[in-house]
């Protein structure tokens, strides 16, 4: 997220951001979160998203199970009345394009969603979240999470 330019507007010319879910705001904490793939991309400069699978954050690798509880929480303090289209996509690596397995319209004030996913057994699976925020002025911002991996 964000932009690549050569002007003195670093991090402020475009609202896009890369979010990192670090346990502490230190170089070691940031590097650990990046290695663990606990990241998301957002076109909203201060929206945060938390995506878990069976309680493990995005980027995690989980053992194959018959059912995985996916949970999403959205935090956007300056737009608490925004509307969201939340989509969860899943696939098997190398199989093709990820397809939506769940979709929910969240009304103003709603910020959480959960879904029970039954990944394909015997192969590696992944799932990620795409959120489309409808802003008060009618414009849209998209957010994408890192995937969770099941059966890797």
XYZ file of N, CA, C and O in Angstrom, residues 71-149:
316
model
N -12.496 -15.255 11.906
C -13.073 -14.075 12.540
C -12.386 -12.822 12.023
O -11.167 -12.806 11.838
N -13.180 -11.790 11.806
C -12.676 -10.507 11.296
C -13.189 -9.404 12.200
O -14.368 -9.374 12.555
N -12.287 -8.482 12.549
C -12.671 -7.284 13.288
C -12.081 -6.079 12.573
O -10.897 -6.076 12.217
N -12.910 -5.064 12.349
C -12.504 -3.834 11.664
C -12.541 -2.691 12.668
O -13.518 -2.542 13.406
N -11.489 -1.879 12.680
C -11.451 -0.695 13.540
C -11.100 0.508 12.670
O -10.069 0.514 12.000
N -11.984 1.498 12.673
C -11.738 2.744 11.942
C -12.341 3.874 12.777
O -13.508 4.219 12.618
N -11.546 4.426 13.671
C -12.046 5.372 14.672
C -12.612 6.654 14.087
O -13.499 7.257 14.677
N -12.124 7.096 12.917
C -12.653 8.346 12.376
C -13.852 8.135 11.452
O -14.446 9.098 10.993
N -14.219 6.882 11.189
C -15.402 6.596 10.363
C -16.203 5.445 10.980
O -16.400 4.407 10.346
N -16.693 5.610 12.205
C -17.399 4.511 12.865
C -18.732 4.145 12.214
O -19.250 3.060 12.455
N -19.261 5.008 11.375
C -20.546 4.739 10.731
C -20.392 4.268 9.276
O -21.371 4.235 8.533
N -19.182 3.902 8.897
C -18.960 3.422 7.536
C -19.669 2.078 7.327
O -19.926 1.340 8.269
N -19.966 1.807 6.080
C -20.533 0.508 5.690
C -19.414 -0.310 5.061
O -18.521 0.232 4.419
N -19.486 -1.637 5.234
C -18.443 -2.520 4.716
C -19.055 -3.696 3.970
O -20.061 -4.260 4.414
N -18.446 -4.045 2.863
C -18.697 -5.321 2.204
C -17.493 -6.180 2.549
O -16.367 -5.858 2.164
N -17.720 -7.231 3.296
C -16.653 -8.114 3.736
C -16.742 -9.415 2.948
O -17.803 -10.031 2.898
N -15.649 -9.797 2.311
C -15.603 -11.046 1.546
C -14.416 -11.877 2.034
O -13.326 -11.347 2.225
N -14.660 -13.171 2.211
C -13.590 -14.108 2.527
C -13.383 -14.979 1.295
O -14.338 -15.574 0.784
N -12.146 -15.007 0.819
C -11.780 -15.800 -0.350
C -10.950 -16.991 0.100
O -10.197 -16.894 1.069
N -11.047 -18.115 -0.631
C -10.245 -19.295 -0.306
C -9.923 -20.061 -1.578
O -10.608 -19.937 -2.592
N -8.863 -20.863 -1.482
C -8.451 -21.696 -2.607
C -7.353 -22.641 -2.142
O -6.906 -22.591 -0.997
N -6.923 -23.453 -3.068
C -5.776 -24.345 -2.911
C -4.668 -23.757 -3.781
O -4.913 -23.441 -4.947
N -3.449 -23.561 -3.243
C -2.379 -22.977 -4.059
C -2.183 -23.723 -5.377
O -2.168 -24.958 -5.403
N -2.071 -22.963 -6.462
C -1.852 -23.540 -7.779
C -3.099 -24.037 -8.478
O -3.053 -24.433 -9.638
N -4.227 -23.996 -7.805
C -5.476 -24.508 -8.379
C -6.150 -23.496 -9.300
O -6.825 -23.857 -10.244
N -5.967 -22.222 -9.014
C -6.631 -21.201 -9.829
C -6.824 -19.941 -9.039
O -6.073 -19.641 -8.117
N -7.863 -19.217 -9.367
C -8.167 -17.960 -8.702
C -9.002 -18.224 -7.461
O -9.966 -18.989 -7.510
N -8.639 -17.592 -6.348
C -9.415 -17.738 -5.116
C -10.841 -17.249 -5.345
O -11.070 -16.279 -6.056
N -11.779 -17.961 -4.750
C -13.191 -17.623 -4.910
C -13.783 -17.221 -3.559
O -13.320 -17.676 -2.515
N -14.817 -16.378 -3.577
C -15.456 -16.006 -2.307
C -16.170 -17.212 -1.683
O -16.903 -17.926 -2.362
N -15.911 -17.428 -0.406
C -16.609 -18.492 0.323
C -17.611 -17.906 1.310
O -18.454 -18.629 1.838
N -17.486 -16.612 1.565
C -18.427 -15.922 2.453
C -18.455 -14.450 2.066
O -17.448 -13.897 1.632
N -19.628 -13.864 2.225
C -19.792 -12.440 1.931
C -20.834 -11.882 2.872
O -21.875 -12.512 3.088
N -20.545 -10.705 3.434
C -21.472 -10.098 4.378
C -21.415 -8.585 4.234
O -20.333 -7.999 4.138
N -22.580 -7.946 4.212
C -22.663 -6.491 4.272
C -22.779 -6.100 5.737
O -23.704 -6.539 6.420
N -21.824 -5.295 6.213
C -21.864 -4.825 7.590
C -22.444 -3.417 7.609
O -21.986 -2.536 6.885
N -23.445 -3.218 8.411
C -24.110 -1.929 8.520
C -23.326 -0.994 9.434
O -22.434 -1.439 10.170
N -23.635 0.301 9.411
C -22.949 1.229 10.307
C -22.981 0.723 11.748
O -24.014 0.258 12.230
N -21.834 0.787 12.395
C -21.723 0.302 13.768
C -21.309 -1.151 13.871
O -20.839 -1.585 14.912
N -21.491 -1.936 12.808
C -21.041 -3.332 12.813
C -19.571 -3.374 12.442
O -19.149 -2.720 11.481
N -18.794 -4.150 13.178
C -17.369 -4.209 12.879
C -16.792 -5.615 13.014
O -15.594 -5.787 12.893
N -17.643 -6.610 13.261
C -17.146 -7.974 13.436
C -17.950 -8.955 12.598
O -19.133 -8.752 12.351
N -17.263 -10.026 12.189
C -17.900 -11.083 11.398
C -17.166 -12.384 11.685
O -15.944 -12.391 11.856
N -17.896 -13.477 11.752
C -17.260 -14.789 11.885
C -17.924 -15.764 10.920
O -19.083 -15.597 10.532
N -17.159 -16.789 10.544
C -17.603 -17.743 9.534
C -16.910 -19.078 9.797
O -15.708 -19.103 10.086
N -17.652 -20.168 9.701
C -17.056 -21.499 9.833
C -16.706 -22.015 8.444
O -17.582 -22.209 7.602
N -15.428 -22.229 8.219
C -14.902 -22.674 6.922
C -14.539 -24.141 7.007
O -13.922 -24.587 7.971
N -14.897 -24.883 5.978
C -14.536 -26.299 5.872
C -13.574 -26.453 4.696
O -14.008 -26.679 3.568
N -12.261 -26.294 4.969
C -11.293 -26.378 3.871
C -11.219 -27.783 3.289
O -11.571 -28.766 3.945
N -10.741 -27.827 2.061
C -10.559 -29.107 1.375
C -9.510 -29.918 2.128
O -8.407 -29.438 2.390
N -9.850 -31.145 2.495
C -8.928 -31.986 3.261
C -7.918 -32.666 2.350
O -8.189 -32.932 1.183
N -6.747 -32.934 2.893
C -5.713 -33.645 2.149
C -4.816 -32.760 1.305
O -3.886 -33.254 0.671
N -5.099 -31.459 1.265
C -4.281 -30.515 0.496
C -4.119 -29.234 1.308
O -4.874 -28.974 2.243
N -3.140 -28.435 0.914
C -2.955 -27.132 1.540
C -4.042 -26.176 1.055
O -4.400 -26.185 -0.118
N -4.576 -25.363 1.955
C -5.603 -24.366 1.640
C -5.156 -23.014 2.174
O -4.330 -22.944 3.086
N -5.731 -21.963 1.627
C -5.520 -20.637 2.195
C -6.807 -19.839 2.111
O -7.677 -20.117 1.279
N -6.932 -18.863 2.994
C -8.078 -17.956 2.985
C -7.588 -16.562 3.353
O -6.661 -16.417 4.158
N -8.189 -15.546 2.744
C -7.869 -14.158 3.062
C -9.140 -13.333 2.987
O -10.170 -13.788 2.487
N -9.063 -12.110 3.482
C -10.223 -11.230 3.544
C -10.006 -10.014 2.653
O -8.915 -9.450 2.614
N -11.063 -9.634 1.946
C -11.110 -8.350 1.240
C -12.291 -7.579 1.818
O -13.399 -8.104 1.926
N -12.027 -6.338 2.187
C -13.066 -5.469 2.730
C -13.180 -4.250 1.817
O -12.175 -3.647 1.459
N -14.402 -3.907 1.438
C -14.652 -2.680 0.692
C -15.466 -1.771 1.599
O -16.579 -2.105 1.986
N -14.868 -0.631 1.954
C -15.520 0.335 2.827
C -16.205 1.387 1.968
O -15.603 1.946 1.063
N -17.482 1.658 2.255
C -18.190 2.757 1.608
C -18.115 3.951 2.540
O -18.599 3.906 3.671
N -17.487 5.006 2.070
C -17.297 6.210 2.874
C -18.524 7.112 2.805
O -19.387 6.955 1.936
N -18.596 8.080 3.709
C -19.739 8.999 3.785
C -19.945 9.759 2.481
O -21.077 10.069 2.109
N -18.862 10.037 1.736
C -18.985 10.782 0.477
C -19.290 9.876 -0.716
O -19.320 10.328 -1.853
N -19.502 8.569 -0.463
C -19.826 7.630 -1.534
C -18.611 6.985 -2.181
O -18.758 6.116 -3.032
N -17.416 7.398 -1.807
C -16.208 6.771 -2.357
C -15.939 5.441 -1.644
O -16.572 5.121 -0.631
N -15.004 4.679 -2.179
C -14.704 3.352 -1.652
C -13.223 3.235 -1.302
O -12.374 3.810 -1.977
N -12.942 2.463 -0.259
C -11.583 2.079 0.106
C -11.559 0.561 0.233
O -12.468 -0.022 0.830
N -10.511 -0.070 -0.302
C -10.364 -1.517 -0.188
C -9.265 -1.860 0.806
O -8.289 -1.115 0.965
N -9.425 -3.010 1.448
C -8.461 -3.538 2.409
C -8.301 -5.018 2.113
O -9.283 -5.715 1.858
N -7.041 -5.508 2.146
C -6.763 -6.929 1.923
C -5.887 -7.435 3.052
O -4.914 -6.766 3.428
N -6.176 -8.621 3.560
C -5.348 -9.207 4.615
C -4.381 -10.238 4.021
O -4.592 -10.728 2.912
N -3.367 -10.553 4.801
C -2.550 -11.719 4.487
C -3.419 -12.953 4.663
O -4.381 -12.941 5.438
N -3.089 -14.040 3.977
C -3.881 -15.253 4.155
C -3.510 -16.003 5.435
O -2.476 -15.765 6.032
N -4.402 -16.899 5.805
C -4.079 -17.956 6.769
C -3.932 -19.220 5.931
O -4.587 -19.378 4.895
N -3.069 -20.113 6.386
C -2.778 -21.348 5.656
C -3.238 -22.526 6.492
O -2.960 -22.587 7.691
